[in-house]
Amino acid sequence: MPIIKYPRATEPLWHEWDRKAQKHGLRHTVYAVNGDQYTGEWLDNLKHGKGTQVWKCTGAIYSGDWKFGKRDGYGSYSIPDPITKEYKKVYTGGWKNDKKCGYGVTFYPGGECYEGEWSRGLRSGWGRMYYQDGSIYEGQWLQDQPGGQGMLQLPNENRYEGGWKDGKKHGPGKFFYLNKGQLFEGIWAADIPKSGILIDFGRDKAPAPTQYPIPKV
């Protein structure tokens, strides 16, 4: 009995092309239509693992962890200086769902710096902020502003310790006027002291004490 051979079904060529086009594992630089470029690991056509992204429009660079196409894990974000073109680090720390999350350090224009906790891209939790004028705030943050308990130290070393709300002194607090040797303790509302007591505090060591001490009641 004669043997009949049937032609083997051939797979369409585009199937092979599609398999080769799939991004999975470690790949060399891949360019997007808008000129952005990514070098690193992929999973099912999504950036996943370790990788570096360069945005053509701004020149910004992110290098770190990715998860299903978004920055997630630990990484650093830098931008080029508009004059020198040298890269300046903007943020280093944790990320989640493409936003700052967890502990991280951010460098702002003018020399300001924040180190502490983040949530959904906003300063939230415990953190320390170094301001351009030399002031330092250390304490709790909520929705990108001081909120909760914290201390603000001014350049002249005077300081406030107490409650904060929406970035302003609010609730029970103490203001140490170390330059004058006085202490105000009371209640604050939206940065304004509403009630309290003022007493001498370290007046003998103050650089510019008041002319007369506060009488004791």
Tab-separated table of N, CA and C in Angstrom, residues 31-129:
chain	number	residue	atom	x	y	z
A	31	TYR	N	14.707	51.711	22.044
A	31	TYR	CA	14.278	53.088	21.825
A	31	TYR	C	12.774	53.150	21.588
A	32	ALA	N	12.136	54.111	22.243
A	32	ALA	CA	10.712	54.348	22.018
A	32	ALA	C	10.537	55.304	20.842
A	33	VAL	N	9.313	55.424	20.364
A	33	VAL	CA	9.022	56.292	19.220
A	33	VAL	C	9.373	57.745	19.535
A	34	ASN	N	9.169	58.178	20.797
A	34	ASN	CA	9.430	59.577	21.165
A	34	ASN	C	10.901	59.837	21.477
A	35	GLY	N	11.746	58.824	21.329
A	35	GLY	CA	13.172	59.015	21.559
A	35	GLY	C	13.663	58.580	22.921
A	36	ASP	N	12.740	58.254	23.842
A	36	ASP	CA	13.159	57.734	25.147
A	36	ASP	C	13.876	56.399	24.953
A	37	GLN	N	14.782	56.079	25.862
A	37	GLN	CA	15.507	54.826	25.726
A	37	GLN	C	15.635	54.102	27.062
A	38	TYR	N	15.613	52.780	26.996
A	38	TYR	CA	15.677	51.948	28.195
A	38	TYR	C	16.641	50.801	27.951
A	39	THR	N	17.493	50.564	28.940
A	39	THR	CA	18.430	49.456	28.891
A	39	THR	C	18.283	48.644	30.163
A	40	GLY	N	17.966	47.375	30.027
A	40	GLY	CA	17.819	46.563	31.230
A	40	GLY	C	16.958	45.345	31.026
A	41	GLU	N	16.312	44.935	32.102
A	41	GLU	CA	15.544	43.693	32.106
A	41	GLU	C	14.071	43.925	31.788
A	42	TRP	N	13.465	42.892	31.186
A	42	TRP	CA	12.061	42.945	30.775
A	42	TRP	C	11.342	41.677	31.236
A	43	LEU	N	10.018	41.795	31.319
A	43	LEU	CA	9.172	40.630	31.560
A	43	LEU	C	7.856	40.854	30.838
A	44	ASP	N	7.586	40.003	29.851
A	44	ASP	CA	6.339	40.110	29.080
A	44	ASP	C	6.140	41.512	28.522
A	45	ASN	N	7.195	42.024	27.890
A	45	ASN	CA	7.144	43.333	27.224
A	45	ASN	C	7.069	44.517	28.194
A	46	LEU	N	7.286	44.276	29.480
A	46	LEU	CA	7.278	45.352	30.465
A	46	LEU	C	8.635	45.432	31.155
A	47	LYS	N	9.058	46.657	31.468
A	47	LYS	CA	10.306	46.836	32.201
A	47	LYS	C	10.154	46.175	33.566
A	48	HIS	N	11.048	45.254	33.878
A	48	HIS	CA	10.896	44.485	35.106
A	48	HIS	C	12.260	43.964	35.537
A	49	GLY	N	12.696	44.378	36.728
A	49	GLY	CA	14.019	44.008	37.200
A	49	GLY	C	14.890	45.242	37.321
A	50	LYS	N	16.148	45.129	36.920
A	50	LYS	CA	17.082	46.257	36.959
A	50	LYS	C	17.139	46.922	35.593
A	51	GLY	N	17.122	48.252	35.580
A	51	GLY	CA	17.203	48.931	34.300
A	51	GLY	C	17.408	50.425	34.436
A	52	THR	N	17.786	51.039	33.313
A	52	THR	CA	18.033	52.481	33.263
A	52	THR	C	17.200	53.110	32.155
A	53	GLN	N	16.456	54.145	32.515
A	53	GLN	CA	15.593	54.852	31.565
A	53	GLN	C	16.121	56.265	31.369
A	54	VAL	N	16.180	56.695	30.115
A	54	VAL	CA	16.583	58.065	29.781
A	54	VAL	C	15.449	58.714	29.003
A	55	TRP	N	14.943	59.856	29.510
A	55	TRP	CA	13.878	60.584	28.842
A	55	TRP	C	14.492	61.641	27.924
A	56	LYS	N	14.180	61.556	26.644
A	56	LYS	CA	14.789	62.460	25.667
A	56	LYS	C	14.379	63.908	25.900
A	57	CYS	N	13.114	64.155	26.238
A	57	CYS	CA	12.590	65.520	26.365
A	57	CYS	C	13.313	66.308	27.451
A	58	THR	N	13.524	65.696	28.619
A	58	THR	CA	14.135	66.401	29.744
A	58	THR	C	15.590	66.008	29.973
A	59	GLY	N	16.009	64.881	29.409
A	59	GLY	CA	17.357	64.393	29.650
A	59	GLY	C	17.505	63.686	30.977
A	60	ALA	N	16.392	63.531	31.715
A	60	ALA	CA	16.425	62.902	33.032
A	60	ALA	C	16.770	61.423	32.921
A	61	ILE	N	17.388	60.899	33.982
A	61	ILE	CA	17.781	59.489	34.027
A	61	ILE	C	17.288	58.858	35.320
A	62	TYR	N	16.674	57.685	35.173
A	62	TYR	CA	16.341	56.862	36.344
A	62	TYR	C	17.078	55.545	36.211
A	63	SER	N	17.743	55.149	37.273
A	63	SER	CA	18.468	53.885	37.277
A	63	SER	C	18.124	53.137	38.551
A	64	GLY	N	17.554	51.940	38.387
A	64	GLY	CA	17.173	51.180	39.566
A	64	GLY	C	16.217	50.059	39.256
A	65	ASP	N	15.325	49.799	40.200
A	65	ASP	CA	14.394	48.676	40.101
A	65	ASP	C	13.102	49.056	39.379
A	66	TRP	N	12.581	48.076	38.648
A	66	TRP	CA	11.312	48.219	37.932
A	66	TRP	C	10.419	47.030	38.249
A	67	LYS	N	9.121	47.265	38.191
A	67	LYS	CA	8.172	46.177	38.399
A	67	LYS	C	6.969	46.390	37.496
A	68	PHE	N	6.821	45.497	36.538
A	68	PHE	CA	5.707	45.540	35.588
A	68	PHE	C	5.547	46.922	34.948
A	69	GLY	N	6.670	47.467	34.491
A	69	GLY	CA	6.646	48.707	33.718
A	69	GLY	C	6.731	49.984	34.515
A	70	LYS	N	6.802	49.888	35.846
A	70	LYS	CA	6.851	51.087	36.674
A	70	LYS	C	8.039	51.026	37.630
A	71	ARG	N	8.523	52.202	38.020
A	71	ARG	CA	9.610	52.262	38.996
A	71	ARG	C	9.101	51.726	40.332
A	72	ASP	N	9.791	50.715	40.831
A	72	ASP	CA	9.318	50.053	42.042
A	72	ASP	C	10.500	49.344	42.694
A	73	GLY	N	10.816	49.729	43.934
A	73	GLY	CA	11.972	49.165	44.616
A	73	GLY	C	12.909	50.278	45.042
A	74	TYR	N	14.165	50.193	44.613
A	74	TYR	CA	15.162	51.213	44.967
A	74	TYR	C	15.781	51.763	43.695
A	75	GLY	N	15.919	53.096	43.636
A	75	GLY	CA	16.533	53.687	42.452
A	75	GLY	C	16.852	55.148	42.651
A	76	SER	N	17.595	55.704	41.701
A	76	SER	CA	17.980	57.114	41.759
A	76	SER	C	17.517	57.829	40.497
A	77	TYR	N	17.141	59.104	40.678
A	77	TYR	CA	16.635	59.935	39.585
A	77	TYR	C	17.498	61.186	39.497
A	78	SER	N	18.022	61.474	38.304
A	78	SER	CA	18.920	62.620	38.118
A	78	SER	C	18.492	63.422	36.901
A	79	ILE	N	18.834	64.721	36.924
A	79	ILE	CA	18.540	65.590	35.792
A	79	ILE	C	19.801	66.374	35.438
A	80	PRO	N	19.938	66.779	34.167
A	80	PRO	CA	21.126	67.547	33.777
A	80	PRO	C	21.002	69.005	34.175
A	81	ASP	N	22.129	69.600	34.586
A	81	ASP	CA	22.148	71.023	34.898
A	81	ASP	C	21.965	71.805	33.602
A	82	PRO	N	21.044	72.791	33.584
A	82	PRO	CA	20.775	73.514	32.337
A	82	PRO	C	21.976	74.271	31.778
A	83	ILE	N	22.964	74.583	32.637
A	83	ILE	CA	24.133	75.351	32.192
A	83	ILE	C	25.322	74.436	31.941
A	84	THR	N	25.702	73.669	32.948
A	84	THR	CA	26.895	72.825	32.821
A	84	THR	C	26.616	71.502	32.114
A	85	LYS	N	25.323	71.110	32.058
A	85	LYS	CA	24.912	69.836	31.453
A	85	LYS	C	25.357	68.627	32.270
A	86	GLU	N	26.002	68.868	33.409
A	86	GLU	CA	26.375	67.752	34.271
A	86	GLU	C	25.146	67.273	35.044
A	87	TYR	N	25.105	65.968	35.277
A	87	TYR	CA	23.938	65.401	35.942
A	87	TYR	C	23.975	65.671	37.441
A	88	LYS	N	22.824	66.094	37.974
A	88	LYS	CA	22.673	66.362	39.389
A	88	LYS	C	21.616	65.419	39.949
A	89	LYS	N	21.948	64.738	41.022
A	89	LYS	CA	21.019	63.785	41.616
A	89	LYS	C	19.865	64.531	42.279
A	90	VAL	N	18.657	64.113	41.982
A	90	VAL	CA	17.467	64.740	42.540
A	90	VAL	C	16.882	63.893	43.667
A	91	TYR	N	16.817	62.577	43.438
A	91	TYR	CA	16.228	61.705	44.452
A	91	TYR	C	16.892	60.338	44.419
A	92	THR	N	17.133	59.810	45.605
A	92	THR	CA	17.648	58.452	45.763
A	92	THR	C	16.896	57.795	46.898
A	93	GLY	N	16.296	56.641	46.610
A	93	GLY	CA	15.556	55.963	47.669
A	93	GLY	C	14.528	55.002	47.119
A	94	GLY	N	13.475	54.794	47.908
A	94	GLY	CA	12.451	53.824	47.567
A	94	GLY	C	11.408	54.364	46.592
A	95	TRP	N	10.830	53.442	45.830
A	95	TRP	CA	9.776	53.752	44.867
A	95	TRP	C	8.683	52.691	44.961
A	96	LYS	N	7.474	53.086	44.637
A	96	LYS	CA	6.374	52.133	44.533
A	96	LYS	C	5.340	52.680	43.560
A	97	ASN	N	4.993	51.863	42.589
A	97	ASN	CA	3.991	52.262	41.596
A	97	ASN	C	4.365	53.575	40.920
A	98	ASP	N	5.661	53.736	40.613
A	98	ASP	CA	6.199	54.882	39.874
A	98	ASP	C	6.287	56.165	40.697
A	99	LYS	N	6.107	56.074	42.028
A	99	LYS	CA	6.185	57.256	42.879
A	99	LYS	C	7.129	56.997	44.063
A	100	LYS	N	7.667	58.075	44.626
A	100	LYS	CA	8.547	57.947	45.784
A	100	LYS	C	7.772	57.317	46.934
A	101	CYS	N	8.391	56.326	47.562
A	101	CYS	CA	7.714	55.625	48.651
A	101	CYS	C	8.765	54.966	49.544
A	102	GLY	N	8.568	55.055	50.862
A	102	GLY	CA	9.563	54.513	51.780
A	102	GLY	C	10.576	55.580	52.145
A	103	TYR	N	11.806	55.170	52.429
A	103	TYR	CA	12.843	56.128	52.819
A	103	TYR	C	13.605	56.613	51.593
A	104	GLY	N	13.853	57.930	51.552
A	104	GLY	CA	14.606	58.477	50.427
A	104	GLY	C	15.120	59.870	50.725
A	105	VAL	N	16.049	60.316	49.889
A	105	VAL	CA	16.655	61.644	50.032
A	105	VAL	C	16.412	62.429	48.749
A	106	THR	N	15.904	63.659	48.903
A	106	THR	CA	15.644	64.532	47.756
A	106	THR	C	16.449	65.815	47.888
A	107	PHE	N	17.070	66.217	46.771
A	107	PHE	CA	17.831	67.460	46.710
A	107	PHE	C	17.049	68.465	45.873
A	108	TYR	N	16.758	69.628	46.475
A	108	TYR	CA	15.973	70.660	45.812
A	108	TYR	C	16.882	71.763	45.278
A	109	PRO	N	16.371	72.558	44.330
A	109	PRO	CA	17.163	73.703	43.853
A	109	PRO	C	17.446	74.669	45.002
A	110	GLY	N	18.612	75.287	44.966
A	110	GLY	CA	18.962	76.238	46.009
A	110	GLY	C	19.647	75.609	47.193
A	111	GLY	N	19.902	74.301	47.148
A	111	GLY	CA	20.625	73.649	48.222
A	111	GLY	C	19.765	73.032	49.305
A	112	GLU	N	18.444	73.104	49.182
A	112	GLU	CA	17.589	72.483	50.183
A	112	GLU	C	17.597	70.966	50.023
A	113	CYS	N	17.350	70.261	51.133
A	113	CYS	CA	17.438	68.801	51.106
A	113	CYS	C	16.449	68.208	52.105
A	114	TYR	N	15.802	67.110	51.708
A	114	TYR	CA	14.915	66.382	52.606
A	114	TYR	C	15.360	64.935	52.670
A	115	GLU	N	15.446	64.409	53.887
A	115	GLU	CA	15.740	62.995	54.071
A	115	GLU	C	14.724	62.410	55.033
A	116	GLY	N	14.072	61.358	54.587
A	116	GLY	CA	13.047	60.777	55.434
A	116	GLY	C	12.089	59.905	54.648
A	117	GLU	N	10.873	59.795	55.169
A	117	GLU	CA	9.890	58.881	54.598
A	117	GLU	C	8.982	59.566	53.585
A	118	TRP	N	8.520	58.741	52.628
A	118	TRP	CA	7.638	59.190	51.549
A	118	TRP	C	6.448	58.244	51.416
A	119	SER	N	5.363	58.769	50.873
A	119	SER	CA	4.203	57.944	50.561
A	119	SER	C	3.490	58.554	49.358
A	120	ARG	N	3.359	57.758	48.289
A	120	ARG	CA	2.683	58.207	47.065
A	120	ARG	C	3.290	59.500	46.513
A	121	GLY	N	4.597	59.616	46.614
A	121	GLY	CA	5.294	60.759	46.046
A	121	GLY	C	5.336	61.985	46.932
A	122	LEU	N	4.786	61.899	48.151
A	122	LEU	CA	4.742	63.040	49.062
A	122	LEU	C	5.518	62.726	50.339
A	123	ARG	N	6.109	63.760	50.945
A	123	ARG	CA	6.767	63.583	52.228
A	123	ARG	C	5.712	63.205	53.265
A	124	SER	N	5.893	62.060	53.866
A	124	SER	CA	4.895	61.569	54.813
A	124	SER	C	5.546	60.590	55.779
A	125	GLY	N	5.365	60.829	57.083
A	125	GLY	CA	6.025	60.020	58.092
A	125	GLY	C	7.056	60.859	58.822
A	126	TRP	N	8.198	60.249	59.135
A	126	TRP	CA	9.269	61.001	59.801
A	126	TRP	C	10.250	61.513	58.763
A	127	GLY	N	10.742	62.765	58.978
A	127	GLY	CA	11.725	63.295	58.044
A	127	GLY	C	12.418	64.530	58.576
A	128	ARG	N	13.537	64.849	57.926
A	128	ARG	CA	14.325	66.038	58.295
A	128	ARG	C	14.520	66.887	57.042
A	129	MET	N	14.193	68.183	57.161
A	129	MET	CA	14.292	69.096	56.028
A	129	MET	C	15.296	70.193	56.334
